[in-house]
mmCIF file of C-alpha atoms and ligand atoms in Angstrom:
data_model
loop_
_atom_site.group_PDB
_atom_site.id
_atom_site.type_symbol
_atom_site.label_atom_id
_atom_site.label_comp_id
_atom_site.label_asym_id
_atom_site.label_seq_id
_atom_site.Cartn_x
_atom_site.Cartn_y
_atom_site.Cartn_z
ATOM 1 C CA MET A 12 -0.675 -17.229 13.942
ATOM 2 C CA TYR A 13 2.890 -16.445 12.743
ATOM 3 C CA PRO A 14 4.784 -19.696 13.433
ATOM 4 C CA GLY A 15 8.472 -19.258 14.273
ATOM 5 C CA GLN A 16 8.208 -15.444 14.521
ATOM 6 C CA ARG A 17 8.966 -13.136 17.426
ATOM 7 C CA VAL A 18 5.752 -11.115 17.712
ATOM 8 C CA LEU A 19 4.569 -8.000 19.498
ATOM 9 C CA LYS A 20 1.117 -7.926 21.051
ATOM 10 C CA LEU A 21 -0.740 -4.791 19.982
ATOM 11 C CA SER A 22 -2.613 -3.768 23.130
ATOM 12 C CA ASN A 23 -5.121 -1.472 21.446
ATOM 13 C CA SER A 24 -6.283 -3.912 18.760
ATOM 14 C CA GLY A 25 -5.765 -7.214 20.585
ATOM 15 C CA THR A 26 -3.894 -8.552 17.547
ATOM 16 C CA SER A 27 -0.194 -9.449 17.167
ATOM 17 C CA CYS A 28 2.419 -8.365 14.663
ATOM 18 C CA PRO A 29 5.797 -9.942 13.787
ATOM 19 C CA LEU A 30 8.690 -7.848 15.159
ATOM 20 C CA ILE A 31 10.797 -8.043 11.985
ATOM 21 C CA GLY A 32 9.298 -7.087 8.647
ATOM 22 C CA LEU A 33 10.282 -5.969 5.177
ATOM 23 C CA GLY A 34 9.886 -2.386 3.968
ATOM 24 C CA THR A 35 8.728 -2.245 0.363
ATOM 25 C CA TRP A 36 9.296 1.328 -0.766
ATOM 26 C CA ALA A 37 10.795 1.209 -4.275
ATOM 27 C CA PRO A 38 11.763 3.962 -6.701
ATOM 28 C CA ASN A 39 9.181 5.107 -9.241
ATOM 29 C CA PHE A 40 10.798 4.247 -12.543
ATOM 30 C CA GLY A 41 10.778 1.383 -15.003
ATOM 31 C CA ASP A 42 9.540 -1.867 -13.482
ATOM 32 C CA GLU A 43 11.105 -1.211 -10.036
ATOM 33 C CA ARG A 44 7.689 -1.120 -8.369
ATOM 34 C CA THR A 45 6.116 -4.040 -10.143
ATOM 35 C CA THR A 46 8.073 -7.003 -11.494
ATOM 36 C CA LYS A 47 11.318 -6.265 -9.678
ATOM 37 C CA ALA A 48 9.676 -5.525 -6.317
ATOM 38 C CA LYS A 49 7.611 -8.714 -6.542
ATOM 39 C CA THR A 50 10.801 -10.739 -7.033
ATOM 40 C CA TRP A 51 12.573 -9.428 -3.951
ATOM 41 C CA ILE A 52 9.418 -9.495 -1.829
ATOM 42 C CA MET A 53 9.155 -13.198 -2.715
ATOM 43 C CA THR A 54 12.745 -13.857 -1.623
ATOM 44 C CA ALA A 55 11.927 -12.195 1.704
ATOM 45 C CA LEU A 56 8.885 -14.445 2.152
ATOM 46 C CA LYS A 57 11.105 -17.440 1.359
ATOM 47 C CA THR A 58 13.600 -16.227 3.965
ATOM 48 C CA GLY A 59 10.803 -16.249 6.544
ATOM 49 C CA TYR A 60 9.500 -12.664 6.682
ATOM 50 C CA ARG A 61 5.821 -12.538 7.604
ATOM 51 C CA LEU A 62 5.367 -8.767 7.920
ATOM 52 C CA LEU A 63 5.300 -6.579 4.809
ATOM 53 C CA ASP A 64 5.040 -2.783 4.978
ATOM 54 C CA THR A 65 3.662 -0.999 1.927
ATOM 55 C CA ALA A 66 1.645 2.151 1.205
ATOM 56 C CA TYR A 67 -0.712 3.352 -1.496
ATOM 57 C CA SER A 68 1.867 5.953 -2.491
ATOM 58 C CA TYR A 69 4.758 3.451 -2.765
ATOM 59 C CA GLY A 70 3.098 1.811 -5.765
ATOM 60 C CA THR A 71 4.093 -1.625 -4.419
ATOM 61 C CA GLU A 72 0.700 -2.812 -3.137
ATOM 62 C CA LYS A 73 0.152 -4.906 -6.283
ATOM 63 C CA ALA A 74 3.623 -6.451 -5.981
ATOM 64 C CA VAL A 75 2.972 -7.334 -2.308
ATOM 65 C CA GLY A 76 -0.358 -9.014 -3.080
ATOM 66 C CA GLU A 77 1.030 -10.966 -6.035
ATOM 67 C CA ALA A 78 4.155 -12.039 -4.134
ATOM 68 C CA ILE A 79 2.045 -13.470 -1.306
ATOM 69 C CA ARG A 80 -0.247 -15.339 -3.696
ATOM 70 C CA GLU A 81 2.640 -16.717 -5.779
ATOM 71 C CA SER A 82 4.556 -17.762 -2.648
ATOM 72 C CA GLY A 83 1.725 -20.136 -1.761
ATOM 73 C CA ILE A 84 1.746 -18.850 1.837
ATOM 74 C CA ASN A 85 -1.701 -18.354 3.344
ATOM 75 C CA ARG A 86 -2.862 -14.745 3.424
ATOM 76 C CA GLU A 87 -3.577 -15.154 7.164
ATOM 77 C CA GLU A 88 0.092 -15.934 7.819
ATOM 78 C CA VAL A 89 1.419 -12.643 6.438
ATOM 79 C CA TYR A 90 0.848 -9.385 8.299
ATOM 80 C CA VAL A 91 0.328 -6.579 5.787
ATOM 81 C CA ILE A 92 0.434 -2.869 6.568
ATOM 82 C CA THR A 93 -0.638 -0.250 4.053
ATOM 83 C CA LYS A 94 -1.259 3.470 4.356
ATOM 84 C CA LEU A 95 -3.725 6.201 3.432
ATOM 85 C CA PRO A 96 -1.923 8.881 1.373
ATOM 86 C CA PRO A 97 -2.230 12.529 2.461
ATOM 87 C CA ASN A 98 -4.149 13.479 -0.701
ATOM 88 C CA HIS A 99 -6.879 10.922 0.118
ATOM 89 C CA HIS A 100 -7.834 12.184 3.603
ATOM 90 C CA GLY A 101 -11.196 13.308 2.290
ATOM 91 C CA ARG A 102 -12.022 9.893 0.740
ATOM 92 C CA VAL A 103 -10.865 7.246 3.209
ATOM 93 C CA LEU A 104 -13.428 4.551 2.400
ATOM 94 C CA GLU A 105 -12.778 4.790 -1.344
ATOM 95 C CA SER A 106 -9.020 4.863 -0.821
ATOM 96 C CA ILE A 107 -8.888 1.796 1.425
ATOM 97 C CA GLN A 108 -10.950 -0.069 -1.166
ATOM 98 C CA GLU A 109 -8.453 0.971 -3.852
ATOM 99 C CA SER A 110 -5.607 -0.352 -1.696
ATOM 100 C CA LEU A 111 -7.510 -3.617 -1.126
ATOM 101 C CA ASP A 112 -8.080 -3.916 -4.874
ATOM 102 C CA ASN A 113 -4.392 -3.229 -5.586
ATOM 103 C CA LEU A 114 -3.413 -5.923 -3.097
ATOM 104 C CA GLY A 115 -6.180 -8.300 -4.187
ATOM 105 C CA PHE A 116 -7.233 -8.664 -0.524
ATOM 106 C CA LYS A 117 -10.540 -8.665 1.337
ATOM 107 C CA TRP A 118 -9.004 -7.159 4.473
ATOM 108 C CA LEU A 119 -5.842 -5.501 5.770
ATOM 109 C CA ASP A 120 -4.033 -6.361 8.963
ATOM 110 C CA MET A 121 -3.200 -2.704 9.604
ATOM 111 C CA TYR A 122 -4.282 0.524 7.935
ATOM 112 C CA LEU A 123 -2.224 3.601 8.813
ATOM 113 C CA MET A 124 -2.808 7.301 8.234
ATOM 114 C CA HIS A 125 0.500 7.934 6.439
ATOM 115 C CA TRP A 126 0.773 11.589 7.536
ATOM 116 C CA PRO A 127 -1.198 13.699 10.032
ATOM 117 C CA VAL A 128 -1.648 16.525 7.525
ATOM 118 C CA ALA A 129 -3.931 16.418 4.486
ATOM 119 C CA ALA A 130 -2.437 17.579 1.213
ATOM 120 C CA THR A 131 -3.281 18.121 -2.406
ATOM 121 C CA TYR A 132 -0.981 17.523 -5.334
ATOM 122 C CA GLU A 133 -0.543 19.518 -8.473
ATOM 123 C CA GLY A 134 -0.994 17.307 -11.503
ATOM 124 C CA GLU A 135 -2.283 13.781 -11.794
ATOM 125 C CA GLU A 136 -1.677 10.414 -10.199
ATOM 126 C CA LYS A 137 0.323 7.911 -12.175
ATOM 127 C CA GLU A 138 0.762 4.336 -10.973
ATOM 128 C CA ASN A 139 -0.483 5.421 -7.528
ATOM 129 C CA GLU A 140 2.220 8.073 -7.281
ATOM 130 C CA PRO A 141 0.791 11.563 -7.088
ATOM 131 C CA LEU A 142 2.834 13.686 -9.435
ATOM 132 C CA HIS A 143 3.818 17.067 -8.174
ATOM 133 C CA PRO A 144 5.801 18.810 -10.880
ATOM 134 C CA GLU A 145 6.579 21.760 -8.639
ATOM 135 C CA GLY A 146 8.357 19.421 -6.280
ATOM 136 C CA ALA A 147 6.015 19.184 -3.328
ATOM 137 C CA PRO A 148 2.411 18.639 -2.372
ATOM 138 C CA LYS A 149 0.489 21.491 -0.794
ATOM 139 C CA ALA A 150 -0.712 21.018 2.774
ATOM 140 C CA VAL A 151 -4.357 21.888 3.431
ATOM 141 C CA GLU A 152 -6.154 22.462 6.738
ATOM 142 C CA LEU A 153 -9.153 20.210 6.124
ATOM 143 C CA PRO A 154 -9.984 17.519 6.790
ATOM 144 C CA THR A 155 -8.297 17.512 10.187
ATOM 145 C CA PHE A 156 -6.640 14.289 11.295
ATOM 146 C CA ASN A 157 -9.482 13.877 13.811
ATOM 147 C CA GLU A 158 -11.989 13.816 10.931
ATOM 148 C CA THR A 159 -9.811 11.496 8.865
ATOM 149 C CA TRP A 160 -9.443 9.185 11.851
ATOM 150 C CA ALA A 161 -13.233 9.006 12.281
ATOM 151 C CA ALA A 162 -13.471 7.760 8.673
ATOM 152 C CA MET A 163 -10.750 5.184 9.395
ATOM 153 C CA GLU A 164 -12.800 4.030 12.405
ATOM 154 C CA GLU A 165 -15.679 3.492 9.985
ATOM 155 C CA ALA A 166 -13.397 1.389 7.721
ATOM 156 C CA LEU A 167 -12.549 -0.704 10.795
ATOM 157 C CA ARG A 168 -16.255 -1.043 11.634
ATOM 158 C CA GLN A 169 -16.875 -2.253 8.074
ATOM 159 C CA SER A 170 -14.130 -4.923 8.572
ATOM 160 C CA LYS A 171 -11.942 -3.535 5.774
ATOM 161 C CA CYS A 172 -9.042 -3.880 8.217
ATOM 162 C CA GLU A 173 -8.323 -5.589 11.531
ATOM 163 C CA ALA A 174 -6.638 -2.558 13.079
ATOM 164 C CA ILE A 175 -5.965 1.107 12.432
ATOM 165 C CA GLY A 176 -3.003 3.253 13.307
ATOM 166 C CA VAL A 177 -0.996 6.303 12.379
ATOM 167 C CA SER A 178 2.398 7.258 11.007
ATOM 168 C CA ASN A 179 4.614 10.299 11.532
ATOM 169 C CA PHE A 180 2.583 11.384 14.575
ATOM 170 C CA SER A 181 4.289 13.387 17.332
ATOM 171 C CA ILE A 182 3.191 13.334 20.990
ATOM 172 C CA ARG A 183 1.333 16.621 20.473
ATOM 173 C CA ASN A 184 -0.630 15.317 17.496
ATOM 174 C CA LEU A 185 -1.339 12.003 19.249
ATOM 175 C CA GLU A 186 -2.712 13.863 22.265
ATOM 176 C CA ALA A 187 -4.986 15.901 19.991
ATOM 177 C CA LEU A 188 -6.111 12.749 18.181
ATOM 178 C CA LEU A 189 -6.861 10.878 21.410
ATOM 179 C CA LYS A 190 -9.249 13.656 22.468
ATOM 180 C CA THR A 191 -11.751 12.630 19.774
ATOM 181 C CA ALA A 192 -10.779 9.038 18.905
ATOM 182 C CA ARG A 193 -13.292 6.337 19.779
ATOM 183 C CA VAL A 194 -10.711 3.692 18.811
ATOM 184 C CA LYS A 195 -7.141 4.266 20.022
ATOM 185 C CA PRO A 196 -4.437 3.879 17.350
ATOM 186 C CA ALA A 197 -2.820 0.440 17.562
ATOM 187 C CA MET A 198 0.436 1.567 15.952
ATOM 188 C CA ASN A 199 2.549 4.641 15.214
ATOM 189 C CA GLN A 200 5.147 4.227 12.468
ATOM 190 C CA VAL A 201 7.910 6.827 12.725
ATOM 191 C CA GLU A 202 11.501 7.406 11.716
ATOM 192 C CA MET A 203 13.660 5.867 14.440
ATOM 193 C CA HIS A 204 17.291 4.745 14.654
ATOM 194 C CA PRO A 205 20.238 5.298 17.018
ATOM 195 C CA TYR A 206 20.673 8.925 15.840
ATOM 196 C CA LEU A 207 16.909 9.626 16.318
ATOM 197 C CA GLN A 208 15.841 7.551 19.305
ATOM 198 C CA GLN A 209 12.623 9.493 20.089
ATOM 199 C CA ASN A 210 12.623 8.246 23.691
ATOM 200 C CA ASP A 211 9.801 10.561 24.831
ATOM 201 C CA LEU A 212 7.588 9.495 21.923
ATOM 202 C CA LEU A 213 8.346 5.819 22.527
ATOM 203 C CA GLU A 214 7.507 6.166 26.219
ATOM 204 C CA PHE A 215 4.285 8.062 25.447
ATOM 205 C CA CYS A 216 3.193 5.460 22.879
ATOM 206 C CA LYS A 217 3.908 2.596 25.279
ATOM 207 C CA SER A 218 1.899 4.357 28.010
ATOM 208 C CA GLN A 219 -1.058 4.538 25.580
ATOM 209 C CA GLY A 220 -0.743 0.940 24.348
ATOM 210 C CA ILE A 221 0.408 2.168 20.911
ATOM 211 C CA ALA A 222 3.034 -0.097 19.297
ATOM 212 C CA VAL A 223 5.929 1.720 17.645
ATOM 213 C CA VAL A 224 7.277 0.703 14.247
ATOM 214 C CA ALA A 225 10.647 2.137 13.189
ATOM 215 C CA TYR A 226 11.064 3.254 9.606
ATOM 216 C CA THR A 227 14.508 3.910 8.159
ATOM 217 C CA PRO A 228 15.418 1.591 11.048
ATOM 218 C CA SER A 229 19.031 1.140 9.932
ATOM 219 C CA GLY A 230 19.673 4.877 9.787
ATOM 220 C CA THR A 231 21.264 4.083 6.387
ATOM 221 C CA ASN A 232 25.049 4.326 5.944
ATOM 222 C CA VAL A 233 25.046 7.431 8.150
ATOM 223 C CA VAL A 234 24.432 5.297 11.268
ATOM 224 C CA ARG A 235 25.865 2.038 9.896
ATOM 225 C CA ASN A 236 29.286 3.742 9.682
ATOM 226 C CA ASP A 237 29.232 5.084 13.256
ATOM 227 C CA PRO A 238 32.427 3.865 14.976
ATOM 228 C CA VAL A 239 30.512 2.566 18.036
ATOM 229 C CA ILE A 240 28.207 0.510 15.800
ATOM 230 C CA VAL A 241 31.138 -0.780 13.743
ATOM 231 C CA GLU A 242 33.006 -1.770 16.916
ATOM 232 C CA LEU A 243 29.985 -3.666 18.269
ATOM 233 C CA ALA A 244 29.571 -5.442 14.920
ATOM 234 C CA GLY A 245 33.133 -6.706 15.367
ATOM 235 C CA LYS A 246 32.447 -7.823 18.941
ATOM 236 C CA TYR A 247 29.335 -9.856 17.991
ATOM 237 C CA GLN A 248 30.749 -10.969 14.619
ATOM 238 C CA VAL A 249 27.715 -9.577 12.783
ATOM 239 C CA THR A 250 27.145 -6.576 10.491
ATOM 240 C CA PRO A 251 26.466 -2.993 11.660
ATOM 241 C CA THR A 252 22.865 -3.264 10.420
ATOM 242 C CA GLN A 253 22.291 -6.334 12.568
ATOM 243 C CA ILE A 254 23.534 -4.430 15.637
ATOM 244 C CA ILE A 255 21.180 -1.516 14.934
ATOM 245 C CA LEU A 256 18.134 -3.719 14.298
ATOM 246 C CA ALA A 257 18.885 -5.799 17.423
ATOM 247 C CA TRP A 258 18.917 -2.568 19.460
ATOM 248 C CA HIS A 259 15.373 -1.755 18.218
ATOM 249 C CA LEU A 260 14.101 -5.184 19.266
ATOM 250 C CA SER A 261 15.541 -4.663 22.768
ATOM 251 C CA ARG A 262 13.124 -1.699 23.006
ATOM 252 C CA ASP A 263 10.100 -3.720 21.738
ATOM 253 C CA VAL A 264 10.073 -1.659 18.545
ATOM 254 C CA VAL A 265 9.007 -3.336 15.291
ATOM 255 C CA VAL A 266 11.522 -2.938 12.427
ATOM 256 C CA ILE A 267 10.826 -2.871 8.688
ATOM 257 C CA PRO A 268 14.226 -2.696 6.945
ATOM 258 C CA LYS A 269 14.038 -2.657 3.162
ATOM 259 C CA SER A 270 16.457 -4.706 1.121
ATOM 260 C CA HIS A 271 16.141 -6.117 -2.364
ATOM 261 C CA ASP A 272 19.126 -8.379 -1.764
ATOM 262 C CA GLU A 273 18.479 -11.902 -0.499
ATOM 263 C CA GLY A 274 21.734 -12.003 1.491
ATOM 264 C CA ARG A 275 20.977 -8.716 3.268
ATOM 265 C CA GLN A 276 17.360 -9.800 3.841
ATOM 266 C CA LYS A 277 18.705 -12.879 5.652
ATOM 267 C CA GLU A 278 21.082 -10.710 7.692
ATOM 268 C CA ASN A 279 18.289 -8.381 8.760
ATOM 269 C CA PHE A 280 16.100 -11.319 9.748
ATOM 270 C CA ASN A 281 18.698 -13.024 11.985
ATOM 271 C CA LEU A 282 19.629 -10.747 14.852
ATOM 272 C CA PRO A 283 21.832 -11.156 17.920
ATOM 273 C CA THR A 284 20.808 -10.277 21.486
ATOM 274 C CA LEU A 285 22.876 -7.388 22.774
ATOM 275 C CA GLU A 286 24.278 -7.102 26.297
ATOM 276 C CA ASP A 287 23.088 -4.240 28.515
ATOM 277 C CA GLU A 288 26.449 -2.449 28.454
ATOM 278 C CA ASP A 289 26.299 -2.375 24.632
ATOM 279 C CA LEU A 290 22.697 -1.135 24.594
ATOM 280 C CA LYS A 291 23.899 1.736 26.797
ATOM 281 C CA LYS A 292 26.640 2.580 24.300
ATOM 282 C CA ILE A 293 24.013 2.797 21.533
ATOM 283 C CA ALA A 294 21.679 4.857 23.758
ATOM 284 C CA ALA A 295 24.470 7.447 24.022
ATOM 285 C CA LEU A 296 24.465 7.978 20.218
ATOM 286 C CA ASP A 297 21.126 9.862 20.151
ATOM 287 C CA ARG A 298 21.375 13.278 18.511
ATOM 288 C CA GLY A 299 17.821 13.962 17.277
ATOM 289 C CA GLN A 300 18.949 13.676 13.662
ATOM 290 C CA ARG A 301 16.361 12.943 11.003
ATOM 291 C CA ILE A 302 17.804 11.195 7.962
ATOM 292 C CA CYS A 303 14.823 10.154 5.839
ATOM 293 C CA ASN A 304 12.243 12.893 6.325
ATOM 294 C CA LYS A 305 13.831 16.158 7.342
ATOM 295 C CA GLY A 306 12.710 19.689 6.578
ATOM 296 C CA ASP A 307 13.761 21.173 3.219
ATOM 297 C CA GLU A 308 15.166 24.698 2.788
ATOM 298 C CA ASN A 309 11.647 26.060 3.453
ATOM 299 C CA GLY A 310 11.215 23.981 6.622
ATOM 300 C CA LEU A 311 8.718 21.706 4.878
ATOM 301 C CA VAL A 312 8.479 17.907 4.797
ATOM 302 C CA TRP A 313 6.429 16.792 1.767
ATOM 303 C CA GLY A 314 4.852 20.247 1.804
ATOM 304 C CA MET A 315 3.940 19.994 5.523
ATOM 305 C CA SER A 316 5.406 22.427 8.021
ATOM 306 C CA LEU A 317 7.455 21.076 10.917
ATOM 307 C CA GLU A 318 5.060 23.020 13.176
ATOM 308 C CA SER A 319 2.008 21.133 11.831
ATOM 309 C CA LEU A 320 3.869 17.837 12.323
ATOM 310 C CA GLY A 321 4.825 18.783 15.876
ATOM 311 C CA TRP A 322 8.461 17.802 15.158
HETATM 312 N N1 NAP B 9 5.791 5.829 7.191
HETATM 313 C C1 NAP B 9 6.652 6.542 6.488
HETATM 314 O O1 NAP B 9 6.495 7.750 6.276
HETATM 315 C C2 NAP B 9 7.881 5.848 5.922
HETATM 316 C C3 NAP B 9 8.960 6.625 5.469
HETATM 317 C C4 NAP B 9 10.094 5.956 4.988
HETATM 318 C C5 NAP B 9 10.135 4.565 4.955
HETATM 319 N N2 NAP B 9 9.048 3.841 5.383
HETATM 320 C C6 NAP B 9 9.059 2.349 5.343
HETATM 321 O O2 NAP B 9 10.241 1.890 5.984
HETATM 322 C C7 NAP B 9 10.956 1.024 5.101
HETATM 323 C C8 NAP B 9 12.437 1.067 5.400
HETATM 324 O O3 NAP B 9 12.916 2.399 5.397
HETATM 325 P P1 NAP B 9 14.132 2.900 4.504
HETATM 326 O O4 NAP B 9 14.169 2.171 3.228
HETATM 327 O O5 NAP B 9 14.033 4.382 4.503
HETATM 328 O O6 NAP B 9 15.422 2.570 5.393
HETATM 329 P P2 NAP B 9 16.241 1.243 5.739
HETATM 330 O O7 NAP B 9 15.429 0.041 5.531
HETATM 331 O O8 NAP B 9 16.831 1.481 7.083
HETATM 332 O O9 NAP B 9 17.438 1.305 4.686
HETATM 333 C C9 NAP B 9 17.277 0.853 3.384
HETATM 334 C C10 NAP B 9 18.640 0.942 2.698
HETATM 335 O O10 NAP B 9 19.597 0.170 3.404
HETATM 336 C C11 NAP B 9 20.138 -0.863 2.540
HETATM 337 N N3 NAP B 9 20.257 -2.055 3.383
HETATM 338 C C12 NAP B 9 19.265 -2.824 3.885
HETATM 339 N N4 NAP B 9 19.768 -3.816 4.636
HETATM 340 C C13 NAP B 9 21.123 -3.673 4.621
HETATM 341 C C14 NAP B 9 22.201 -4.396 5.207
HETATM 342 N N5 NAP B 9 21.973 -5.460 5.969
HETATM 343 N N6 NAP B 9 23.465 -3.959 4.957
HETATM 344 C C15 NAP B 9 23.702 -2.882 4.163
HETATM 345 N N7 NAP B 9 22.720 -2.158 3.581
HETATM 346 C C16 NAP B 9 21.443 -2.551 3.816
HETATM 347 C C17 NAP B 9 19.155 -0.997 1.409
HETATM 348 O O11 NAP B 9 19.813 -1.336 0.209
HETATM 349 P P3 NAP B 9 19.538 -2.737 -0.545
HETATM 350 O O12 NAP B 9 18.101 -2.778 -0.938
HETATM 351 O O13 NAP B 9 20.484 -2.652 -1.717
HETATM 352 O O14 NAP B 9 19.927 -3.832 0.429
HETATM 353 C C18 NAP B 9 18.589 0.416 1.294
HETATM 354 O O15 NAP B 9 19.475 1.242 0.526
HETATM 355 C C19 NAP B 9 10.551 1.513 3.701
HETATM 356 O O16 NAP B 9 10.797 0.558 2.701
HETATM 357 C C20 NAP B 9 9.080 1.772 3.934
HETATM 358 O O17 NAP B 9 8.354 0.544 3.894
HETATM 359 C C21 NAP B 9 7.945 4.471 5.891
#
């Protein structure tokens, strides 16, 4: 299905997903999310990437769909993930159709609940980005993620997607979801890198057949500049990012690094195999440090409390 790719079998959906993909979050100004994003998504496809991660709220669904069509690569050969935004929990079937329309697709390979908590935004949506002039969305209690998941199961039944999964779910929230789910999530996309290894969550997901996808997989310059990582890069004659991404693959974790640079896209797509003693050195770097999504001064992440996220 994905010739030349290392793939991970997704136990709960019976489908497979390439292990290395491209993240497509882009900033919300000018033509960053449209013309520019399409250009660098196309270079990634040319490099060989066959997994693209987008989300309704990234505003890059259109760019992903157009890049695939203009690349001439068959739709079936590119695995596309998109996500239900927290302010659409009460309208899943409409929202997935909007994502399909943005992408110009008939079906998705994977549809994720972006966050376990529903939220509303002050203000309007512009170019798919909910505007929240006061700085943050407001978390609401209903619908619960169990109710939202039931609507996602209906989207799966209607063949809008081949698989459904979640993002930013903790063990506690997964356990609560599994109590009512008729279809087990096929995937959980979470922040993961050497400073936030989430070993308990990874083990739990594996025990439930849930594939784990690492976002912010490089840990940005914070982890890239770690002396242990830099030393290993020297040993293998690769870059620090390649060391970090190779470590993820050793754990059967899918990675979705974002780069708009063709050279760095190539780097991230060509990874060494690390020796056991070096994997142990990286394992020792864990410090439970969130880099991308951490609580603000009020203990909130996108308006959601750390307690509600189970973090
Ligand atoms: N589910 C969620 O809630 C969630 C949250 C955050 C992110 N995500 C997804 O995960 C994707 C990746 O996450 P992320 O962007 O936070 O982190 P990331 O991919 O680990 O880091 C991206 C940053 O690293 C740079 N970079 C990439 N490759 C590099 C290399 N080989 N050497 C040096 N610098 C490099 C990029 O700059 P250049 O572009 O200049 O190369 C960019 O500044 C996102 O695009 C999105 O699809 C999901």
